[in-house]
Short mmCIF file of C-alpha atoms and ligand atoms in Angstrom, two decimals:
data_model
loop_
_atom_site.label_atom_id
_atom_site.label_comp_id
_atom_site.label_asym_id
_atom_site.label_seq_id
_atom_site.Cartn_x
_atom_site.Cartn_y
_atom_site.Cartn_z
CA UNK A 1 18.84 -25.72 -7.07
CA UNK A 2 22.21 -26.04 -8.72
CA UNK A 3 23.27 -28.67 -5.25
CA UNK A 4 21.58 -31.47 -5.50
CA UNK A 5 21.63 -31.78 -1.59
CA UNK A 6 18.65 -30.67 -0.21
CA UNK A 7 19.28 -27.05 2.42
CA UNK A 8 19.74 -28.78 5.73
CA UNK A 9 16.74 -26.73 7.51
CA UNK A 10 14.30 -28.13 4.74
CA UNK A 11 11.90 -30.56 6.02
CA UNK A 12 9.34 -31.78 3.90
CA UNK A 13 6.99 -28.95 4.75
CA UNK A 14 9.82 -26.09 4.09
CA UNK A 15 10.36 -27.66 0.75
CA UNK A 16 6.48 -27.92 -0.37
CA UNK A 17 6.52 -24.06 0.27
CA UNK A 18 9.89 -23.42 -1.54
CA UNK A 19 8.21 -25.42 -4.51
CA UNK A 20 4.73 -23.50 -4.25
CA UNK A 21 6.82 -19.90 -4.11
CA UNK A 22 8.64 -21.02 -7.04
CA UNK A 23 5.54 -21.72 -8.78
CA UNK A 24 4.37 -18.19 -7.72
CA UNK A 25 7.22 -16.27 -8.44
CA UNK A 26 7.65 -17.49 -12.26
CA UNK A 27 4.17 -17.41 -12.89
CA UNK A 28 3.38 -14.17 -11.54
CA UNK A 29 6.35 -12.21 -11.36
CA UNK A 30 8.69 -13.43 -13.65
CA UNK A 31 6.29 -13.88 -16.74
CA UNK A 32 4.45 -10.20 -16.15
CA UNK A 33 7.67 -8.26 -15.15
CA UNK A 34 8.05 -6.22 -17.88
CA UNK A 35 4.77 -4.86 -16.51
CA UNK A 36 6.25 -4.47 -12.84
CA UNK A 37 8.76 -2.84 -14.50
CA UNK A 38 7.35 -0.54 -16.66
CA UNK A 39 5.39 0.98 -13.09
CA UNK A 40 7.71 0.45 -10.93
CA UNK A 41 5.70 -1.38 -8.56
CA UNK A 42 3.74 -4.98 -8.00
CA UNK A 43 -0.36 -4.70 -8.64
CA UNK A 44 -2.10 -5.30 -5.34
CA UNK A 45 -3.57 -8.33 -6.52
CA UNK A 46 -0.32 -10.14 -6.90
CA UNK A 47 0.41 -9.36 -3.05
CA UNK A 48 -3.59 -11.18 -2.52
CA UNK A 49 -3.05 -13.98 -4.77
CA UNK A 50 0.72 -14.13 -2.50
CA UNK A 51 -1.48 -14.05 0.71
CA UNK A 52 -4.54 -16.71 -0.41
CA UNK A 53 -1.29 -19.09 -1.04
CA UNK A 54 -0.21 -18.72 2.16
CA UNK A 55 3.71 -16.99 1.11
CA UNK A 56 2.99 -14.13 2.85
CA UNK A 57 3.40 -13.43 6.79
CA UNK A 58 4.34 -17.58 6.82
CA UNK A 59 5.86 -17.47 10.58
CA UNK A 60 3.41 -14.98 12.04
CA UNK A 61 0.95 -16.76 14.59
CA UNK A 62 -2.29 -18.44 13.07
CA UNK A 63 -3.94 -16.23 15.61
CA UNK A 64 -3.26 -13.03 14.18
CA UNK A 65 -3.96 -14.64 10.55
CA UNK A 66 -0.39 -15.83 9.54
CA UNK A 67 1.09 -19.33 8.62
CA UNK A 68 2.34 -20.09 11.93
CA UNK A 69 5.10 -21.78 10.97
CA UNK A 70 8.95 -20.54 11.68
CA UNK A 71 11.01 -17.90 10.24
CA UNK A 72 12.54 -20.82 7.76
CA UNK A 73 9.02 -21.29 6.09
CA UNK A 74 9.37 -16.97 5.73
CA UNK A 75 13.55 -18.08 4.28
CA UNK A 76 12.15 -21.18 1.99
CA UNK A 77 9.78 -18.07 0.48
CA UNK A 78 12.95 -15.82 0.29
CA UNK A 79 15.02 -18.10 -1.47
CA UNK A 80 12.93 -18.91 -4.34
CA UNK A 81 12.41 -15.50 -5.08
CA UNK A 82 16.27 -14.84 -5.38
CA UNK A 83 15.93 -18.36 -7.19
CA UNK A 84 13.59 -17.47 -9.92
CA UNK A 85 15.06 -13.81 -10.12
CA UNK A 86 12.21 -11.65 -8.77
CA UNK A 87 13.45 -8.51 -6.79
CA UNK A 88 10.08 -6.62 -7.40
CA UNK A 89 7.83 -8.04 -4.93
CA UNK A 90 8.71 -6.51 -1.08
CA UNK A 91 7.80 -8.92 0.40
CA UNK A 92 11.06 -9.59 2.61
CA UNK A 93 10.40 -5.79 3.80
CA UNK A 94 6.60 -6.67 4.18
CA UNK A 95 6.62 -10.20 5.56
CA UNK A 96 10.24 -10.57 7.03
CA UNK A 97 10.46 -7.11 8.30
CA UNK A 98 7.53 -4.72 9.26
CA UNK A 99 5.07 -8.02 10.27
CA UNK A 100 8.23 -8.91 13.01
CA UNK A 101 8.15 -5.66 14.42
CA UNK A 102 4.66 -5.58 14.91
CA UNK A 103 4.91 -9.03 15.97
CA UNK A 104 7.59 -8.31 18.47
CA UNK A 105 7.07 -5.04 20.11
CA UNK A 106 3.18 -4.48 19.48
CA UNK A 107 0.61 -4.48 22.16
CA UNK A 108 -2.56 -7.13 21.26
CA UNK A 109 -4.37 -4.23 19.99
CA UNK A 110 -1.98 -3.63 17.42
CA UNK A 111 -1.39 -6.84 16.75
CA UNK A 112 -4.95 -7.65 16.07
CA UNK A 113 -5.53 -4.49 13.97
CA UNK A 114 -1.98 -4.91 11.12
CA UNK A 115 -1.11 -8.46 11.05
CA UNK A 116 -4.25 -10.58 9.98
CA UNK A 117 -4.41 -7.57 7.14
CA UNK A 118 -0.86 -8.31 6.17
CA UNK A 119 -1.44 -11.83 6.03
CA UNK A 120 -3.70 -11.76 3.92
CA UNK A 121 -2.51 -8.66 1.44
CA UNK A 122 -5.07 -6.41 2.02
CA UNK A 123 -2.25 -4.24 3.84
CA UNK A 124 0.90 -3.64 2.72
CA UNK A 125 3.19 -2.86 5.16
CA UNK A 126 6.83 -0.61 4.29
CA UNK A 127 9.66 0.47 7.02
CA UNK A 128 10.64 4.05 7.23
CA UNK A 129 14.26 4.32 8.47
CA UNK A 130 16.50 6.22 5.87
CA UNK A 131 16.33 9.87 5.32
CA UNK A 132 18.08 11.91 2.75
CA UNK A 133 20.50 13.25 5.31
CA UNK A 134 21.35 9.72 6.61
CA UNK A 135 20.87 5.68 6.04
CA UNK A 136 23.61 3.97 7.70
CA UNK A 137 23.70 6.27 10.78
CA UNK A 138 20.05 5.93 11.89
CA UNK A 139 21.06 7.74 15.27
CA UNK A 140 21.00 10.62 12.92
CA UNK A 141 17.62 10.56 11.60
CA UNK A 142 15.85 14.32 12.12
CA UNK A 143 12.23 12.83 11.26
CA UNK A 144 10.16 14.29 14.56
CA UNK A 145 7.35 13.27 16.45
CA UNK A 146 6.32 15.65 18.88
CA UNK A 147 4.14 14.80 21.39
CA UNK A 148 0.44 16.66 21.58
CA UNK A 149 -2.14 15.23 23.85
CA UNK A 150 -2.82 12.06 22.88
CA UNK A 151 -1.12 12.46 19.33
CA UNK A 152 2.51 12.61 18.01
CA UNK A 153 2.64 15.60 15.27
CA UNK A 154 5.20 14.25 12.77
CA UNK A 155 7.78 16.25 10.06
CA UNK A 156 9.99 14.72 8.17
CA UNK A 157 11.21 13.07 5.05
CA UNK A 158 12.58 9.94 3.83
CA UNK A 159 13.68 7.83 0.97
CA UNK A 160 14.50 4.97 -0.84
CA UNK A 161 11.81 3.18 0.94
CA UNK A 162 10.59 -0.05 -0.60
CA UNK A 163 6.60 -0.96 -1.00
CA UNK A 164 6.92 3.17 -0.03
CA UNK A 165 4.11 4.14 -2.74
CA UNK A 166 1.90 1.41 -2.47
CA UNK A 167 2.15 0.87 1.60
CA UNK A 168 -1.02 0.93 3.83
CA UNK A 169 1.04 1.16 6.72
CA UNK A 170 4.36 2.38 7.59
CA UNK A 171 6.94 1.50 10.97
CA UNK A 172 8.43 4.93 11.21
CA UNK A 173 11.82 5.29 12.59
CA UNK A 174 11.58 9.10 14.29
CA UNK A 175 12.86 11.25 17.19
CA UNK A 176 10.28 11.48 20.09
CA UNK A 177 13.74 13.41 21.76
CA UNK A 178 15.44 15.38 19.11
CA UNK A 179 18.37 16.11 21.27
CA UNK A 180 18.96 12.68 22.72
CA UNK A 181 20.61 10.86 19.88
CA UNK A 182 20.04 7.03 19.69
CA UNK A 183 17.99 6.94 22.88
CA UNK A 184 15.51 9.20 21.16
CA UNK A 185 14.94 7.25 17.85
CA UNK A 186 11.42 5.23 18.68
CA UNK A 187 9.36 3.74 16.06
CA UNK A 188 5.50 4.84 15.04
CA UNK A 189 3.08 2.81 13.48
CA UNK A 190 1.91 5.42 10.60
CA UNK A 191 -1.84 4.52 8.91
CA UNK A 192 -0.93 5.23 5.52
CA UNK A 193 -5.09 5.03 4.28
CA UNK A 194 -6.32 9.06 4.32
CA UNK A 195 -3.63 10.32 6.03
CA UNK A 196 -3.36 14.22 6.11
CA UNK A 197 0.15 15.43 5.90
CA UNK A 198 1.44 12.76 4.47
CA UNK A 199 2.92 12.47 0.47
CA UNK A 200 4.45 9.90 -1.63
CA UNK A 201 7.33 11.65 -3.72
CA UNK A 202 9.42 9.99 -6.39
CA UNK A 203 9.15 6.48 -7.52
CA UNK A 204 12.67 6.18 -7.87
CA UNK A 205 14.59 5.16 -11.36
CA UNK A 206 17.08 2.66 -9.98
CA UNK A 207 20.06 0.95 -11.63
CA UNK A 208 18.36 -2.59 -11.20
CA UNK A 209 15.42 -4.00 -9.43
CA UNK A 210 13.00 -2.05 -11.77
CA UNK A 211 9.38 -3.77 -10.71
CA UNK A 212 10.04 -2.76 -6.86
CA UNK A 213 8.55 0.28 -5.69
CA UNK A 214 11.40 2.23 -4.09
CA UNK A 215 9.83 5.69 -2.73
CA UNK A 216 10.68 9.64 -1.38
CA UNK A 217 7.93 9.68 1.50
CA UNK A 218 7.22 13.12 3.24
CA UNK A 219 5.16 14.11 6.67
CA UNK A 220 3.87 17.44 7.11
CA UNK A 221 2.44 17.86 10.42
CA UNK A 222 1.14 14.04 10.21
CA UNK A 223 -1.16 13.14 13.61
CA UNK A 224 -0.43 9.85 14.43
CA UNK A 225 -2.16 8.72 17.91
CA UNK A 226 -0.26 7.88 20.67
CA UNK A 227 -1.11 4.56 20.61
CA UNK A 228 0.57 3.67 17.60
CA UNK A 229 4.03 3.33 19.41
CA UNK A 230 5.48 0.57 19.17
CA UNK A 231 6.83 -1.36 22.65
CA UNK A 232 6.05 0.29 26.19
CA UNK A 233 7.48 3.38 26.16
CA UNK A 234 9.96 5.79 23.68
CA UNK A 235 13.00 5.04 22.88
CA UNK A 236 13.11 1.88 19.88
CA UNK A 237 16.50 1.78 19.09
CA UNK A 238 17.41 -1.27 20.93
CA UNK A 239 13.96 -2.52 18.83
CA UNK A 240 15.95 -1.87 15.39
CA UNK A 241 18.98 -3.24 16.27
CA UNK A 242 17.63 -6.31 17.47
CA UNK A 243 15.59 -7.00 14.18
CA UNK A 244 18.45 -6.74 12.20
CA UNK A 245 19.59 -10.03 12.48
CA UNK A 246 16.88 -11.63 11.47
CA UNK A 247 17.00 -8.66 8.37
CA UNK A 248 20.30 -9.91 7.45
CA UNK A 249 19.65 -13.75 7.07
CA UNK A 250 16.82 -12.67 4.78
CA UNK A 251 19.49 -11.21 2.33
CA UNK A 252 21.69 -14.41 2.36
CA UNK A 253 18.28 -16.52 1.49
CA UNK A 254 18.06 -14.42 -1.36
CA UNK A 255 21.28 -14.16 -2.46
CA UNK A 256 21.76 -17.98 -2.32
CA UNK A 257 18.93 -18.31 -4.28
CA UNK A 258 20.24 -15.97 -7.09
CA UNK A 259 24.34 -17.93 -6.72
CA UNK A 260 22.51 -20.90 -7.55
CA UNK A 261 20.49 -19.67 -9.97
CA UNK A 262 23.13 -17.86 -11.77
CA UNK A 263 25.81 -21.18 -12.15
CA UNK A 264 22.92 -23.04 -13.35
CA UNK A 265 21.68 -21.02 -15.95
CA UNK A 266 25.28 -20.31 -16.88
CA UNK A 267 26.55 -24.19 -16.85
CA UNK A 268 23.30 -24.60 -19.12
CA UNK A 269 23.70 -22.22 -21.34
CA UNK A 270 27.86 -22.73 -21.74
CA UNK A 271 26.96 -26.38 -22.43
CA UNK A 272 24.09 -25.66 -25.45
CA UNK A 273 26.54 -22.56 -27.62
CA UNK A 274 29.09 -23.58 -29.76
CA UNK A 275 32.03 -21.62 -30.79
CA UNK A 276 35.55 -22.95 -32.47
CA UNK A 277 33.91 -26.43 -33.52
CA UNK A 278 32.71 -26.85 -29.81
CA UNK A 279 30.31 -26.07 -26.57
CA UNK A 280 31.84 -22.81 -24.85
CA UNK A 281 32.02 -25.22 -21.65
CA UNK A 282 34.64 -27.43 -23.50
CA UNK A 283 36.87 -23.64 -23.34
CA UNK A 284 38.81 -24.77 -20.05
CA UNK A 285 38.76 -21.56 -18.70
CA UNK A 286 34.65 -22.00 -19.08
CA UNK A 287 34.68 -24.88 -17.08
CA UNK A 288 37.35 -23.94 -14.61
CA UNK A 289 35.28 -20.30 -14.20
CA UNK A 290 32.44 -22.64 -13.01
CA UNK A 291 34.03 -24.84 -10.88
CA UNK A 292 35.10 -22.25 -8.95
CA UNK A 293 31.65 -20.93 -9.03
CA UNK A 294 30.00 -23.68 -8.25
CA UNK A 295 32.54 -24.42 -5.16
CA UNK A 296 31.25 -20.65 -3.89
CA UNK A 297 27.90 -21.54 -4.28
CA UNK A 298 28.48 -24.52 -1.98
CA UNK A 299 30.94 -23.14 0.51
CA UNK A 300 28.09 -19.72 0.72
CA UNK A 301 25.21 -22.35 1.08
CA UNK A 302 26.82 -24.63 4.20
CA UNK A 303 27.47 -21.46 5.82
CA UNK A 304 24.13 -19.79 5.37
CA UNK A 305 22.34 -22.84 6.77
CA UNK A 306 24.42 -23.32 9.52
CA UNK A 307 23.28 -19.42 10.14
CA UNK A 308 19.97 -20.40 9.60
CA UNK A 309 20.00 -23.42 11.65
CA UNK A 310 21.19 -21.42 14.79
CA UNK A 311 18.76 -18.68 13.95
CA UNK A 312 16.07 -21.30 14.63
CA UNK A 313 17.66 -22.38 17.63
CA UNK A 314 17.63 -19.20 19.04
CA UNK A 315 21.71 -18.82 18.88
CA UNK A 316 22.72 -16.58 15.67
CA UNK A 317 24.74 -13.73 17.25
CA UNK A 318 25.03 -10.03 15.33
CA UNK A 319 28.48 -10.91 14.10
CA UNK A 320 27.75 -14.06 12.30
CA UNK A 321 24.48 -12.18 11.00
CA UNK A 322 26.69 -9.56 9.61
CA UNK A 323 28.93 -11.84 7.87
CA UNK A 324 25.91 -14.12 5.90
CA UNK A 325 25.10 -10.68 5.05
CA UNK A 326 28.56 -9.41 3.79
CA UNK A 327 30.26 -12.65 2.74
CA UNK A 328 27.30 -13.94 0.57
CA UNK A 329 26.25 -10.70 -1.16
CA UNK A 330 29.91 -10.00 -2.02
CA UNK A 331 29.85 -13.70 -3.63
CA UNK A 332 26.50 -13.15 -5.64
CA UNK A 333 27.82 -10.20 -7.68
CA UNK A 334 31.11 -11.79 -7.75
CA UNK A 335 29.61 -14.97 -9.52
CA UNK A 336 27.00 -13.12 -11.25
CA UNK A 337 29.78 -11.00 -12.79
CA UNK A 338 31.80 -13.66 -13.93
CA UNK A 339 28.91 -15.53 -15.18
CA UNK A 340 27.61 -12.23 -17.19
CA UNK A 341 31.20 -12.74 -18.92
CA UNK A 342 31.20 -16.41 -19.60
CA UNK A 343 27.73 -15.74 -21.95
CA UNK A 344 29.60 -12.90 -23.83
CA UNK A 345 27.66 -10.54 -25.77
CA UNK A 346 23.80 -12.66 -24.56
CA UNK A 347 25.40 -11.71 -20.61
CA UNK A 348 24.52 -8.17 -21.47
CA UNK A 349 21.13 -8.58 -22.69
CA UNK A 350 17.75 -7.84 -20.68
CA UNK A 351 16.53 -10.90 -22.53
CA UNK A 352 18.66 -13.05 -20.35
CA UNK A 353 17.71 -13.85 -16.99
CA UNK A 354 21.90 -13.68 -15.86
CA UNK A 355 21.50 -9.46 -17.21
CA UNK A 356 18.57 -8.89 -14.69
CA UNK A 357 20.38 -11.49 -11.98
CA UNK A 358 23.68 -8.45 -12.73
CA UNK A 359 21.71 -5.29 -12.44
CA UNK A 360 19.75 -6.18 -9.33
CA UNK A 361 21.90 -8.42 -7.62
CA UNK A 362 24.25 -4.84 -6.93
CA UNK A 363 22.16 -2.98 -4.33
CA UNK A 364 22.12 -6.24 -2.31
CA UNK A 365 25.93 -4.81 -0.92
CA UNK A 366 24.58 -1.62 0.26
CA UNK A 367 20.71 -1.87 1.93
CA UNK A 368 20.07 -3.75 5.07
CA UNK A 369 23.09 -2.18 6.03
CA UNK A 370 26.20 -1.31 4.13
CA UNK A 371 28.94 -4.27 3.79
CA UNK A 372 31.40 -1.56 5.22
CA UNK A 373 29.40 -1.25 8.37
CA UNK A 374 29.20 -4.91 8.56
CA UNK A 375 32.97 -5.34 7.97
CA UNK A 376 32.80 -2.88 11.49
CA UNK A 377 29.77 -5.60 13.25
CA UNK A 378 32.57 -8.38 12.65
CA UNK A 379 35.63 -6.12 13.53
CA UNK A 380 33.95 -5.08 16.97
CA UNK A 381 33.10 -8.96 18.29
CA UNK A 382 37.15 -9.60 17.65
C1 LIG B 1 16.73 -0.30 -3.46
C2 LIG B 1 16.81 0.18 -2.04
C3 LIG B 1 15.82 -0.15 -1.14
C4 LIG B 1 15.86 0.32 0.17
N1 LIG B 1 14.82 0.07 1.04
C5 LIG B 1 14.80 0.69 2.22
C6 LIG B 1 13.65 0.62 3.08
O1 LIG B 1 12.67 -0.07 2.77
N2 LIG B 1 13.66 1.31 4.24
C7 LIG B 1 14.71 2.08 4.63
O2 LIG B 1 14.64 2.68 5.69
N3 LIG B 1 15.81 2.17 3.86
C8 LIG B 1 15.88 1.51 2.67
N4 LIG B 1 16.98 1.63 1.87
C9 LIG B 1 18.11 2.42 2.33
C10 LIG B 1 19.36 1.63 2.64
O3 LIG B 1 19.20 0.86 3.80
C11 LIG B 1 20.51 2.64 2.73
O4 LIG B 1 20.78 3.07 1.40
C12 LIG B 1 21.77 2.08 3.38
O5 LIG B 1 21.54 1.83 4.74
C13 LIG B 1 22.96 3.03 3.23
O6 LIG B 1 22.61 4.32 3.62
P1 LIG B 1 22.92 5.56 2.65
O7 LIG B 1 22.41 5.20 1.31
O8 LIG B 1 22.43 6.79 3.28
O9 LIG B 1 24.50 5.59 2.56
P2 LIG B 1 25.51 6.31 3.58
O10 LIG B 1 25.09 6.04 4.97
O11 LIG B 1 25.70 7.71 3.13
O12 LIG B 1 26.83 5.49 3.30
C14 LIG B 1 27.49 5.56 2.03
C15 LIG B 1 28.69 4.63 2.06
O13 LIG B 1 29.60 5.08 3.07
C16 LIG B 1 30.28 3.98 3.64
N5 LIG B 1 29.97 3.89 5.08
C17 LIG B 1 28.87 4.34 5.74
N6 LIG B 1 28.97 4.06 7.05
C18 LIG B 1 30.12 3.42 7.24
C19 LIG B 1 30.79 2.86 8.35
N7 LIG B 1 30.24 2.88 9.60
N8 LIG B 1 32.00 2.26 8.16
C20 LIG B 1 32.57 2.21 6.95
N9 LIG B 1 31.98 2.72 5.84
C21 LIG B 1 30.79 3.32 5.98
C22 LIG B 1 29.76 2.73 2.91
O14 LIG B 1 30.60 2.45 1.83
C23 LIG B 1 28.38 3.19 2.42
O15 LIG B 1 27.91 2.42 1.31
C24 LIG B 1 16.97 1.12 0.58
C25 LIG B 1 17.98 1.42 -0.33
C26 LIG B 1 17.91 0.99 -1.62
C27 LIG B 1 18.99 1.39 -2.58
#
């Protein structure tokens, strides 16, 4: 961590996990990611060796097979991966997502049947919201689920959908109303194994975050039971708005993570190359470029715990959720730009962690909602 001072929701419990998903993250994800890469996707038995250390599902309750700790065990996990530069693995979707639906608005049934599997890796969960016709107006989604006797007959596309090739199991954002906007938007729990109708499209080429599977998903007349609805009746978008604050912390742990990161490896590497007779750091602006840095990476890190710490209390409201997730991914490609620059012509190589920490640090402004629409969260609680 480039602050000495340890995060002040670590306990000595969060900290053994931060240090064990460092471990993990380096040694399987880091060293083999030109592999992840190349496929464009995370072998299964990464996600099972994730799951038999316990970094998967961490705040889910022991008796549906996860960690039972809190959600900062799930943050702690978070965090090292932006730490150690891993943007491959989906777990945040997996783990901090899709189990806390199921968690939240599934019946015991449910409960008993997804989560112990996530836990442990054998399923991998994905979240369907985005279609090609919309992402940040999910009111607008034209996915269908028609109701037929005891089934829903689904049709529909989406994309961009993380773990999306590779998923078991899929939370579906669809219309069980077509014609009643957001109050018809409910959410489906999709079996992914054997499922007739349904096709994985294009693993798609992205700018950055090469080893994550990012997929076009279609459903042709897909069956899905009745009783895969998630919460009491129709109607889950109160269920997708109320996630999303929990969504949006996960992208601050992350992005901290990769700040931190980034100053350190750039502080490092300034120090070690010489150029005019001395250490690029000695080059004022160097140094003054990373005290300024490293005074974001603080101010972004008190502010993100304090988030964190009222998320655990129960108190983090949408607004301030909306501004961890605006203010500190606007501040990680900030400082991983300048950083890129301070390294000069090694900034720009793949070799170099701070290149991979620049081309996958960019999509963390636009998913989980775009900064714009969070700009409009903060505008609206004024
Ligand atoms: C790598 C990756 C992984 C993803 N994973 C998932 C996933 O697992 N599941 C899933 O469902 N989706 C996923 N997404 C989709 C992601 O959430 C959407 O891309 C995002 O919500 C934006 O939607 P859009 O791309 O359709 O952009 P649009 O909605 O078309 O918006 C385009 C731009 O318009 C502007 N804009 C839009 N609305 C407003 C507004 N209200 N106010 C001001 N400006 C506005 C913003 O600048 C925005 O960036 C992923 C995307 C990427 C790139």
């Amino acid at each position: 961590m480039a602050t000495k001072r340890k995060p002040s929701w670590y306990d000595d419990e969060i900290t053994a996990v931060a240090e064990l998903a460092r471990g993990f993250f380096d040694r399987e994800l880091i060293a083999k990611r030109e592999q992840w890469d190349a496929q464009h996707r995370v072998d299964r038995s990464v996600w099972l060796e994730a799951g038999k250390l316990g970094l998967l599902c961490c705040s889910i309750p022991e008796e549906y097979g996860g960690g039972g700790g809190t959600f900062a065990h799930d943050l702690a996990v978070f965090e090292a991966q932006g730490y150690c530069g891993d943007y491959a693995l989906g777990n945040s979707v997996h783990s901090g997502i899709v189990a806390h639906y199921v968690l939240e608005y599934g019946n015991e049934e449910q409960k008993k049947a997804w989560l112990p599997g996530m836990a442990t890796g054998e399923i991998l969960g994905a979240i369907g919201m985005t279609e090609p016709g919309t992402g940040s107006d999910l009111k607008a989604i034209t996915t269908s689920a028609i109701r037929d006797g005891d089934h829903y007959v689904v049709n529909g596309s989406k994309t961009f959908i993380t773990n999306g090739g590779s998923a078991d199991m899929i939370v579906l954002a669809v219309k069980t109303d077509p014609k009643a906007g957001a109050k018809g938007v409910s959410l489906l729990i999709v079996d992914l194994r054997d499922c007739e109708g349904f096709a994985v499209g294009r693993v798609l080429d992205k700018v950055g975050q090469h080893g994550a599977d990012t997929s076009e998903l279609s459903f042709t007349n897909v069956r899905v039971p009745v009783s895969n609805l998630l919460g009491e009746s129709e109607g889950g978008f109160g269920q997708l708005m109320a996630q999303l604050v929990q969504e949006r912390l996960i992208i601050g742990a992350q992005a901290i993570g990769t700040i931190e990161r980034a100053v350190e490896e750039t502080v490092a590497y300034t120090k070690a190359r010489q150029a005019f007779g001395h250490s690029l750091f000695e080059f004022q602006n160097t140094a003054f470029e990373l005290a300024e840095c490293q005074t974001i990476a603080r101010t972004c890190r008190v502010f993100l715990d304090n988030c964190i710490e009222d998320h655990l209390n129960g108190q983090l409201d949408g607004a301030d959720a909306a501004m961890v997730k605006y203010w500190l991914t606007e501040q990680q490609c900030a400082v991983v730009d300048r950083c890129v620059q301070l390294y000069g012509g090694y900034g720009y190589m793949r070799e170099y962690p701070i290149a991979r920490m620049y081309e996958d640090s960019r999509v963390q402004k636009i998913y989980a909602g775009a900064n714009e629409v969070m700009k409009g969260i903060i505008a609206k609680s004024l």
